[in-house]
Coordinates of C-alpha atoms in Angstrom, one line a residue:
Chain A
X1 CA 10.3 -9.6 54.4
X2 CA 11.1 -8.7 50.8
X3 CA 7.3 -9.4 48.5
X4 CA 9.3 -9.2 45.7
X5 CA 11.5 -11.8 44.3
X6 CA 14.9 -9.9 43.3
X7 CA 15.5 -9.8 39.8
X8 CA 18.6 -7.9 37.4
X9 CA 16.0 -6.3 35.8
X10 CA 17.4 -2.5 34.8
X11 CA 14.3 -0.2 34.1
X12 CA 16.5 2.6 32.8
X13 CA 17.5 0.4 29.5
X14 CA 13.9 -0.7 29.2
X15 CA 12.2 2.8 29.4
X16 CA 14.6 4.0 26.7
X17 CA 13.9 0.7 24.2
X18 CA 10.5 1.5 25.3
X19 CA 10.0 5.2 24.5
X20 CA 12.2 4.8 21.4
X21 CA 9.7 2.3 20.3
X22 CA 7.2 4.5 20.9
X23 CA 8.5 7.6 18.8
X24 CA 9.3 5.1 16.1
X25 CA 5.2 3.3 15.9
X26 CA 4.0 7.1 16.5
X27 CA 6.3 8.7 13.2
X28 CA 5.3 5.6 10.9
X29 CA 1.2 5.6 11.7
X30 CA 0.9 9.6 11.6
X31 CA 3.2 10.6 8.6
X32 CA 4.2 7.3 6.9
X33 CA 8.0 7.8 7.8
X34 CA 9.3 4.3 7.1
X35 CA 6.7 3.6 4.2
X36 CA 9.5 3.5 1.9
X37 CA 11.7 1.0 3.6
X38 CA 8.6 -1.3 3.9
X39 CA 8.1 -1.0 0.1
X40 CA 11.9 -1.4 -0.2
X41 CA 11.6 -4.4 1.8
X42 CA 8.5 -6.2 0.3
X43 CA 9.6 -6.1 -3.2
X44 CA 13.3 -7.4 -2.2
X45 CA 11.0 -10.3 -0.5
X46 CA 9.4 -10.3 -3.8
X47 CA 12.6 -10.7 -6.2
X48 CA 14.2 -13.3 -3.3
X49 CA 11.1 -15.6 -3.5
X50 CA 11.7 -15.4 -7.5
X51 CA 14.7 -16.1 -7.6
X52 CA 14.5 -18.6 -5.0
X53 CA 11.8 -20.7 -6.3
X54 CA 14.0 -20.9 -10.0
X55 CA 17.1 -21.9 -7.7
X56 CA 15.4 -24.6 -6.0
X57 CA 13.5 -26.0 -9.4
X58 CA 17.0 -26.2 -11.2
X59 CA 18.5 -28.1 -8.1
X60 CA 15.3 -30.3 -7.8
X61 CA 15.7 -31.3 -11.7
X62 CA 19.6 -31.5 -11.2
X63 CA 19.1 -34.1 -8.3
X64 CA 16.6 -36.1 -10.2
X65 CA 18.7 -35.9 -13.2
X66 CA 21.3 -37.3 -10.8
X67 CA 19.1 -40.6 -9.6
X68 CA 18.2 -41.7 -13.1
X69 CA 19.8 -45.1 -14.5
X70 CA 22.9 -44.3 -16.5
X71 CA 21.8 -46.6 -19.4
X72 CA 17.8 -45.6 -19.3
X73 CA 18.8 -42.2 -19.6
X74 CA 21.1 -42.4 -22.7
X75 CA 18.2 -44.6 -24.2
X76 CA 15.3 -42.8 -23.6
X77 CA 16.9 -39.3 -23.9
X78 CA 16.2 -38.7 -27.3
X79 CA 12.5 -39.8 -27.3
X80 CA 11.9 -37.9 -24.0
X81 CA 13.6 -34.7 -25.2
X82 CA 11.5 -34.7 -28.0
X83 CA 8.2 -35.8 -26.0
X84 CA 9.3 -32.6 -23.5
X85 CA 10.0 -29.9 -26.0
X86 CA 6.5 -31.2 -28.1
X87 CA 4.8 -30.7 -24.9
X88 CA 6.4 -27.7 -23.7
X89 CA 6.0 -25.9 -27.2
X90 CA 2.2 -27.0 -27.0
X91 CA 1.8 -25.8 -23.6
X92 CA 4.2 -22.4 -24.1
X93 CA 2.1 -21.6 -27.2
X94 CA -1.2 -22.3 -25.3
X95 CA -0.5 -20.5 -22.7
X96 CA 1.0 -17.5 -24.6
X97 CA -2.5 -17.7 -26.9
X98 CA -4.4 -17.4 -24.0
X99 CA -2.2 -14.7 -22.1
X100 CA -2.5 -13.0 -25.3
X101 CA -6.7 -13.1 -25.7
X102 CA -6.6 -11.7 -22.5
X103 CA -4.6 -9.1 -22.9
X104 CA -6.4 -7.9 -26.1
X105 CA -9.7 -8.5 -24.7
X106 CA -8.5 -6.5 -21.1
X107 CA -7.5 -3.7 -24.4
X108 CA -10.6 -4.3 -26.0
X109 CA -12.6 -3.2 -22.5
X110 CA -9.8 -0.5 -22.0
X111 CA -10.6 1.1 -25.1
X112 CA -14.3 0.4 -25.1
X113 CA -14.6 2.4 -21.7
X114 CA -11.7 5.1 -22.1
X115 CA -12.1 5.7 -26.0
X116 CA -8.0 6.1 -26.0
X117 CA -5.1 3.7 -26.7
X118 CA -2.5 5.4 -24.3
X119 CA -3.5 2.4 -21.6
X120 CA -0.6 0.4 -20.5
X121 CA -1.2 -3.0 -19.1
X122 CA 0.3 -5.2 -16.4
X123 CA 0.5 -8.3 -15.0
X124 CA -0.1 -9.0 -11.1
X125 CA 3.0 -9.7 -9.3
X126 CA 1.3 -10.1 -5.4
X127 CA -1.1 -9.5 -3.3
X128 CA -0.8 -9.0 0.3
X129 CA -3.4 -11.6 1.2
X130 CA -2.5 -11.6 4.7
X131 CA -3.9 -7.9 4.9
X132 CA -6.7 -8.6 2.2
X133 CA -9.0 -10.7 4.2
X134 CA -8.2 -9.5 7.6
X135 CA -7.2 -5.7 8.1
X136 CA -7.3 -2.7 6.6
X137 CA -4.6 -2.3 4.3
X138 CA -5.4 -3.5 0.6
X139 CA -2.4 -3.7 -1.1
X140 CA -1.5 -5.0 -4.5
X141 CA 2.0 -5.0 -6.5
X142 CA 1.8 -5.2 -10.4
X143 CA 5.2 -6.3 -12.7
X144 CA 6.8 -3.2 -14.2
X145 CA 9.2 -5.4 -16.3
X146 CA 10.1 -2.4 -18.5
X147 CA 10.3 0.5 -15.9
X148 CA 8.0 2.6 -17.6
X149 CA 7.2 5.6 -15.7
X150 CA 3.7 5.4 -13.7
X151 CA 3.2 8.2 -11.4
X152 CA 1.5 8.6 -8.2
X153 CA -2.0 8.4 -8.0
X154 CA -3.1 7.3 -11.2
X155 CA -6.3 5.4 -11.7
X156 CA -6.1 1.0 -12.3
X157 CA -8.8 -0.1 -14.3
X158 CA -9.0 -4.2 -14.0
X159 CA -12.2 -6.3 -15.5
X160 CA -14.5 -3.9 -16.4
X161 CA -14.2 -1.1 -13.4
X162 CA -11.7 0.7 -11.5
X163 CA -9.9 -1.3 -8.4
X164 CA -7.6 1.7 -7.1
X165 CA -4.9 3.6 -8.1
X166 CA -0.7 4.0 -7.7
X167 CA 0.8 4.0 -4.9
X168 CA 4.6 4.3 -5.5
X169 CA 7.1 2.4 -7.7
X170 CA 9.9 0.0 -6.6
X171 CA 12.3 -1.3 -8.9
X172 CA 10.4 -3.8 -11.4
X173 CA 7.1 -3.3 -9.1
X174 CA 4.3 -0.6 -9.1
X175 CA 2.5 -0.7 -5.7
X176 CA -1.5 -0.2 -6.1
X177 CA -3.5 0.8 -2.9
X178 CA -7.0 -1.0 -3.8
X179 CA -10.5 0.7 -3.3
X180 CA -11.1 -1.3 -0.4
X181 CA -8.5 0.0 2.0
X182 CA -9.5 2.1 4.8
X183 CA -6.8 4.9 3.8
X184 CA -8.7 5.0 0.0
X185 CA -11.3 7.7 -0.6
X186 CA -13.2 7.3 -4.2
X187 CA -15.5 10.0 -4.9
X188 CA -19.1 8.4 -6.0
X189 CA -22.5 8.9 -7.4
X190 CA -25.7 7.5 -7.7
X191 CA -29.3 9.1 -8.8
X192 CA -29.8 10.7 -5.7
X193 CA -26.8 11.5 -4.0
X194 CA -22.9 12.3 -4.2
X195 CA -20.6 10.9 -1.4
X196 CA -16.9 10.5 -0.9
X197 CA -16.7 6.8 0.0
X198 CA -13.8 5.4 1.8
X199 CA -12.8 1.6 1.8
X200 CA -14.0 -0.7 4.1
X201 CA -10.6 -2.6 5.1
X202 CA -12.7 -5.5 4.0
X203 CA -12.6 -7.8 0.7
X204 CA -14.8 -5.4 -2.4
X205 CA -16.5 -3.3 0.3
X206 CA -16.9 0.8 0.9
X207 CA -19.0 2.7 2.7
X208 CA -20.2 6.1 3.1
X209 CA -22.2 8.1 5.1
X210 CA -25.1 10.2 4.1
X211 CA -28.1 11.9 5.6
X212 CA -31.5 9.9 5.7
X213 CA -33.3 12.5 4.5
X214 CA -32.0 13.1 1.2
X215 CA -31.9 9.4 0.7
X216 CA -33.9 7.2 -1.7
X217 CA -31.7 4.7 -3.4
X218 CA -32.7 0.4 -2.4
X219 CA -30.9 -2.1 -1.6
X220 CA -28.9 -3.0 -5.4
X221 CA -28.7 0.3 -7.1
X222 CA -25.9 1.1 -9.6
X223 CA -23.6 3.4 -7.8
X224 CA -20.9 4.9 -10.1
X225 CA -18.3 7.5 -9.9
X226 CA -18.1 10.6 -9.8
X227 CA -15.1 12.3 -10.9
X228 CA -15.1 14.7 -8.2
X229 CA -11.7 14.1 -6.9
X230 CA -9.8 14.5 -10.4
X231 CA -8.3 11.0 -10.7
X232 CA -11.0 8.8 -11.4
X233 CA -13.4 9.2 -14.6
X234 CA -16.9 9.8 -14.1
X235 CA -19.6 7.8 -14.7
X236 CA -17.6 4.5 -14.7
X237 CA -19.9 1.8 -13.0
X238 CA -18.2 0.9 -9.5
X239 CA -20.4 -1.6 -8.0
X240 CA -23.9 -1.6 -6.0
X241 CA -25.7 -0.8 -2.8
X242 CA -25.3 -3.9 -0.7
X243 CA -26.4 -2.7 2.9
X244 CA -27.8 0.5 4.0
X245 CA -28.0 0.6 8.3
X246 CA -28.6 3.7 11.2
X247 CA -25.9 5.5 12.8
X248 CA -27.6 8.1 14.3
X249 CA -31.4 8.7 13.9
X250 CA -30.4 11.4 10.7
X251 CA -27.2 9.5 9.2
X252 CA -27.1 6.0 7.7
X253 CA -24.0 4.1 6.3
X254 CA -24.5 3.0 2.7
X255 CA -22.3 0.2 2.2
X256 CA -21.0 -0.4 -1.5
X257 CA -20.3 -4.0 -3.0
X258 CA -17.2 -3.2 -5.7
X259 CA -17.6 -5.1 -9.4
X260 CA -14.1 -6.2 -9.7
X261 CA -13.0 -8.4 -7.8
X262 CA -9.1 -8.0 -7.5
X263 CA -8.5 -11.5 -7.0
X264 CA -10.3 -12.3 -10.4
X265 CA -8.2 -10.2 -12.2
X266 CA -4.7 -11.1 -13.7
X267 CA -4.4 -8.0 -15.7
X268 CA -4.2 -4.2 -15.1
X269 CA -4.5 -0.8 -16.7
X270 CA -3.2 2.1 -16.2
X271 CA -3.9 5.1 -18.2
X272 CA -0.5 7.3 -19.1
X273 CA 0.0 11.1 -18.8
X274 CA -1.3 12.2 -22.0
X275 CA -4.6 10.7 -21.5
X276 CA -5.1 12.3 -18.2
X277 CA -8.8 13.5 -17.3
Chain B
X1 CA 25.0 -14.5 24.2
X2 CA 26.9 -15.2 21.3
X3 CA 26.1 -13.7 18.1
X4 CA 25.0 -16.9 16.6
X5 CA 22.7 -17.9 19.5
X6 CA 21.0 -14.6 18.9
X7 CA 20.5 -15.1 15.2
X8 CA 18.9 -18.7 16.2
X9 CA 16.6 -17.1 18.5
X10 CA 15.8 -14.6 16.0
X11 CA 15.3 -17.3 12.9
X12 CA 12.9 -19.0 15.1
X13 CA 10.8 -16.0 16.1
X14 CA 10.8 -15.2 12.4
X15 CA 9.5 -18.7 11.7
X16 CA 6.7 -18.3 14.1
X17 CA 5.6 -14.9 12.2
X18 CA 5.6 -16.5 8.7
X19 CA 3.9 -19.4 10.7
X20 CA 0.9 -16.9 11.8
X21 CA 1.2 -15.5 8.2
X22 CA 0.7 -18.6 6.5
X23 CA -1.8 -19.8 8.4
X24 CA -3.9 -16.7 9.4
X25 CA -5.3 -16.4 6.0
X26 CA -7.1 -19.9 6.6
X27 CA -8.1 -19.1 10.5
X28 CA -9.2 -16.1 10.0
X29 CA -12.3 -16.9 8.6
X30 CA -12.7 -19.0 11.6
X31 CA -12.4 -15.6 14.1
X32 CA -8.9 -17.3 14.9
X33 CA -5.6 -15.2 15.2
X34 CA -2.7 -17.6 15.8
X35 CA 0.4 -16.3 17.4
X36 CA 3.2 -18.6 16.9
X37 CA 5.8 -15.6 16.6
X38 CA 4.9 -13.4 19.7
X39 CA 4.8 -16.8 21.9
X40 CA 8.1 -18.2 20.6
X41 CA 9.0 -15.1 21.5
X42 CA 7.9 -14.9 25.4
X43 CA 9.3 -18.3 25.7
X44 CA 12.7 -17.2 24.7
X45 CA 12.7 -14.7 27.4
X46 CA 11.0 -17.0 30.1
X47 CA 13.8 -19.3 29.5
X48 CA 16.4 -17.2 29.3
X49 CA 15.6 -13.5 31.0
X50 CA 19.4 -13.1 31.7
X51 CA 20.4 -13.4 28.0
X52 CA 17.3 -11.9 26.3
X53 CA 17.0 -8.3 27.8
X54 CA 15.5 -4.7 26.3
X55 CA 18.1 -4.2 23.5
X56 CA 17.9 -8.3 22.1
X57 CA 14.1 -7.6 22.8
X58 CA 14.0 -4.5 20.4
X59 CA 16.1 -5.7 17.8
X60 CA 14.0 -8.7 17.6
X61 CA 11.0 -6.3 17.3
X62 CA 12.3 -4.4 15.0
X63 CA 13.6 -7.2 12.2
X64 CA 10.2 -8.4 13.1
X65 CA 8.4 -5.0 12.3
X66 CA 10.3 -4.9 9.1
X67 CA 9.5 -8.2 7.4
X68 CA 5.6 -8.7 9.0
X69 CA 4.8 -5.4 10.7
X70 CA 2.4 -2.7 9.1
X71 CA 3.9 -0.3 10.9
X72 CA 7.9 0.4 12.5
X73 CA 7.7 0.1 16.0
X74 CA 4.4 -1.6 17.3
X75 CA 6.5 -5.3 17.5
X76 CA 9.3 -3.3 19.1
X77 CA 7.2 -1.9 21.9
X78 CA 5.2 -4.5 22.5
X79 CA 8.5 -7.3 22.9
X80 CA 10.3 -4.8 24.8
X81 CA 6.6 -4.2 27.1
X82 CA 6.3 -7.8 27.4
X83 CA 10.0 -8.8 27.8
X84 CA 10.3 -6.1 30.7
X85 CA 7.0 -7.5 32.8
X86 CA 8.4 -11.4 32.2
X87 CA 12.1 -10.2 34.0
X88 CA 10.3 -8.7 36.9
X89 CA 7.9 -11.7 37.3
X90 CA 9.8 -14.5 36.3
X91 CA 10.9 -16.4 39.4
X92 CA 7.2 -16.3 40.4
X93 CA 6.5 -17.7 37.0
X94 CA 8.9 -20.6 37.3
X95 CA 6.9 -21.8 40.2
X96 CA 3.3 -21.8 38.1
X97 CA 1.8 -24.6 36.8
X98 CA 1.3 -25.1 32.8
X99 CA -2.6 -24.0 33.3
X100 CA -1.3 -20.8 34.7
X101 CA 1.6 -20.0 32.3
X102 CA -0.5 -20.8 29.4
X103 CA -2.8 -18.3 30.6
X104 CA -0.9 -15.9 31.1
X105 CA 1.0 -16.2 28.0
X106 CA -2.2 -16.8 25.9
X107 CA -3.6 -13.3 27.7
X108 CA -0.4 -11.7 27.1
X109 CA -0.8 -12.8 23.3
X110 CA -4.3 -11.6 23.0
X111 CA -3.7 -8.3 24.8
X112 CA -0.7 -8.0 21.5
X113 CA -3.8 -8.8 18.8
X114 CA -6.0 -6.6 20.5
X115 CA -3.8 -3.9 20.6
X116 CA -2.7 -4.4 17.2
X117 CA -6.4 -4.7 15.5
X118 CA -7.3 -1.4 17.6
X119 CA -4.0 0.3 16.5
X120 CA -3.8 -0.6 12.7
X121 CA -6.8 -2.2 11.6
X122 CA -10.0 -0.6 13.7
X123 CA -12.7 -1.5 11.2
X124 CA -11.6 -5.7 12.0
X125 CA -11.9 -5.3 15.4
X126 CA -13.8 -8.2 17.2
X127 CA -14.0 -9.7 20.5
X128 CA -15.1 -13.1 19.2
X129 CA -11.2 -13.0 17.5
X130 CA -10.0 -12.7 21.0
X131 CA -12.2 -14.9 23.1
X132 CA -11.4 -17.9 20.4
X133 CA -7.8 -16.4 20.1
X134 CA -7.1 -16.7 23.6
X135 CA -8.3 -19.8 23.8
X136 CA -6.5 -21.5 20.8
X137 CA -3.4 -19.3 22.1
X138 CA -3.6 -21.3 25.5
X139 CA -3.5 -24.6 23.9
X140 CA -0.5 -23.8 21.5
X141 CA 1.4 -22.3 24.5
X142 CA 1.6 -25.8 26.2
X143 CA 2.7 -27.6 22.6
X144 CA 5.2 -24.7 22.0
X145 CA 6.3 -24.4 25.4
X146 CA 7.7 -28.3 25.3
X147 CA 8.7 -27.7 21.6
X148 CA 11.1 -24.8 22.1
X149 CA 12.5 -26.6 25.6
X150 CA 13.4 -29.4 24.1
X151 CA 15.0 -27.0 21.1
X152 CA 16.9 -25.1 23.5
X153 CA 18.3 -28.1 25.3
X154 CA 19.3 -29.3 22.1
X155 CA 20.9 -25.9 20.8
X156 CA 22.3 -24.1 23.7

């Protein structure tokens, strides 16, 4: 008697989808190979959910526009065009006031800490919060409105420390890989050590490992960086010791809380080309 | 299957991964990984093995992997894994209660977030996510399992 129920199940078809899908998960985690499609695809997403979202606002105020009373809306047009725009200016000019404070005091910081005015400044566009809170990639994408030309791996200051650096630019977007993901290595400092500390894949935390010998820094020492690895400036307060634990009975993890938090932050600097280190 | 009928499977796998998106951020916090997308997805195939087989099953993966994934590939293996092990089990399955389907969905489901935490995100790898996971997973199944039957009834 058969065990098995029959089934049309071909395995030849299968083991094909199946080792194809294999080759295709094993190219994109070793060397990145469909990175740019992803980055292709997540700022189309971007400019669909813009566009989008104005589509549906027009068609919401057409609709409602639509349902008014014929005679109310003749009568009260005038009074409520003028209430609108009065409000609108107000809030527009508020708005723009306060956009603008920021953005000179964001300068103001800029200049304080980099002594240079080459600094170009952005507004956030997205952040992957999905990836943020949960797993290891720390992702950010900043409005390039004007296309200026930011190149690879180029520090983003934000608040009053560094938060990460370029990625790769699509269309009106620059793509910033934050301090915090696991792929980001930010050489550091403190008074008695130097380490190459590599993001946690959680929310304003890295880590690095050290021996527990040379070790003396306590629990909320300054750690700051180092400028070892060419990109970032030294001695540009990153954050403080949060945790210190074991590994082995000679190596401890010292685990670093970051100053800036990105989600705090609307603005970003970028330093250009002339004013690199 | 007609072209259409595929595109409606595919909009309502879609809708269960911006489902798990959406939500994920919240439940997270909570060690909870919901997994709307990869169940709607196993329910499509339990219902209909003969028109969902491994090249429906890797084109769903891969639109998948393209709009939600990290990485190309990972939902295409693990819906062509899972769609492969459903077709050689799934007259046994038709005779299993809802207790047993939903475990064996939900474990399905949690064997997919395990793998994907150890794959892509090691660091956030944590058994509490998928003890609670499989348990909240279990629950859902039976809610999307009636949801998606009366769909289908409706649809095809």
């Amino acid at each position: 008697m058969a065990r098995y129920t029959p089934t049309n199940t071909p395995i030849r078809n299968y083991a094909i989808a199946f080792f194809l899908s294999v080759f295709f998960l094993y190219a994109d985690i070793s060397s990145q190979t469909f990175a740019p499609l992803r980055g292709i695809i997540n700022a189309s997403s971007l400019y669909v959910q813009v566009i989008s979202k104005s589509v549906v606002e027009n068609i919401s105020f057409t609709f409602s526009s639509l349902k008014q009373n014929k005679y109310l809306l003749q009568e009260n047009k005038k009074l409520r065009e003028q209430t609108l725009q009065i409000g609108l200016k107000d809030f527009i000019e508020k708005k723009d006031n306060e956009e603008k404070t920021q953005v000179i005091d964001f300068t103001d910081t800029l200049f304080s800490v980099f002594k240079s005015n080459g600094i170009n400044v952005f507004k956030i566009a997205s952040i992957d919060l999905k990836n943020y809170f949960c797993c290891s990639s720390h992702k950010i994408f900043l409005h390039n409105p004007n296309k200026i030309k930011i190149e690879k791996n180029f520090p983003v200051f934000a608040g009053n420390s560094f938060v990460g650096q370029t990625k790769k630019t699509y269309m009106n977007f620059i793509e910033v890989i934050l301090l915090s993901d696991v792929e980001h290595v930010l050489p550091i400092k403190s008074d008695f050590f130097y380490c190459d500390a590599g993001g946690r894949g959680k929310p304003m935390l890295i880590s690095c490992k050290l021996n527990d010998k040379d070790f003396k820094n306590q629990i909320g020492d300054i750690v700051m960086t180092s400028g070892l690895g060419g990109i970032f400036l030294k001695d540009i307060e990153i954050g403080f010791i949060s945790e210190i634990f074991p590994i082995t009975p000679d190596e401890i993890e010292v685990v670093i809380t970051l100053k800036t938090n990105p989600l705090d932050e609307n603005f970003y600097g970028i330093i250009s080309r002339n004013n690199e280190i | 299957m007609k072209f259409n009928h595929h595109l409606i499977v595919l909009s309502s796998i879609i809708f269960g991964f911006w489902l798990d998106d959406y939500l994920n951020q919240f439940s997270i916090k909570y060690f909870i990984e919901l997994n709307f997308g990869f169940l709607i997805f196993t329910y499509w195939v339990f219902a209909m093995p003969e028109k969902i087989q491994s090249l429906a099953a890797m084109l769903y993966g891969l639109a998948v992997d393209l709009f939600f994934s990290n990485a190309i590939g990972f939902n295409m293996l693990f819906f062509v894994a899972t769609s492969y092990v459903i077709h050689l089990y799934v007259f046994r399955l038709r005779i299993f209660s809802y207790f047993q389907l939903s475990v064996f969905f939900s474990g399905s489901s949690t064997f997919y977030i395990a793998c994907k935490y150890l794959l892509l995100s090691p660091y956030n790898y944590s058994y509490y996510v998928l003890i609670l996971s499989f348990l909240i997973n279990a629950i859902l199944w039976v809610g999307i399992y009636l949801m998606m039957r009366a769909f289908r009834r409706k649809i095809f």
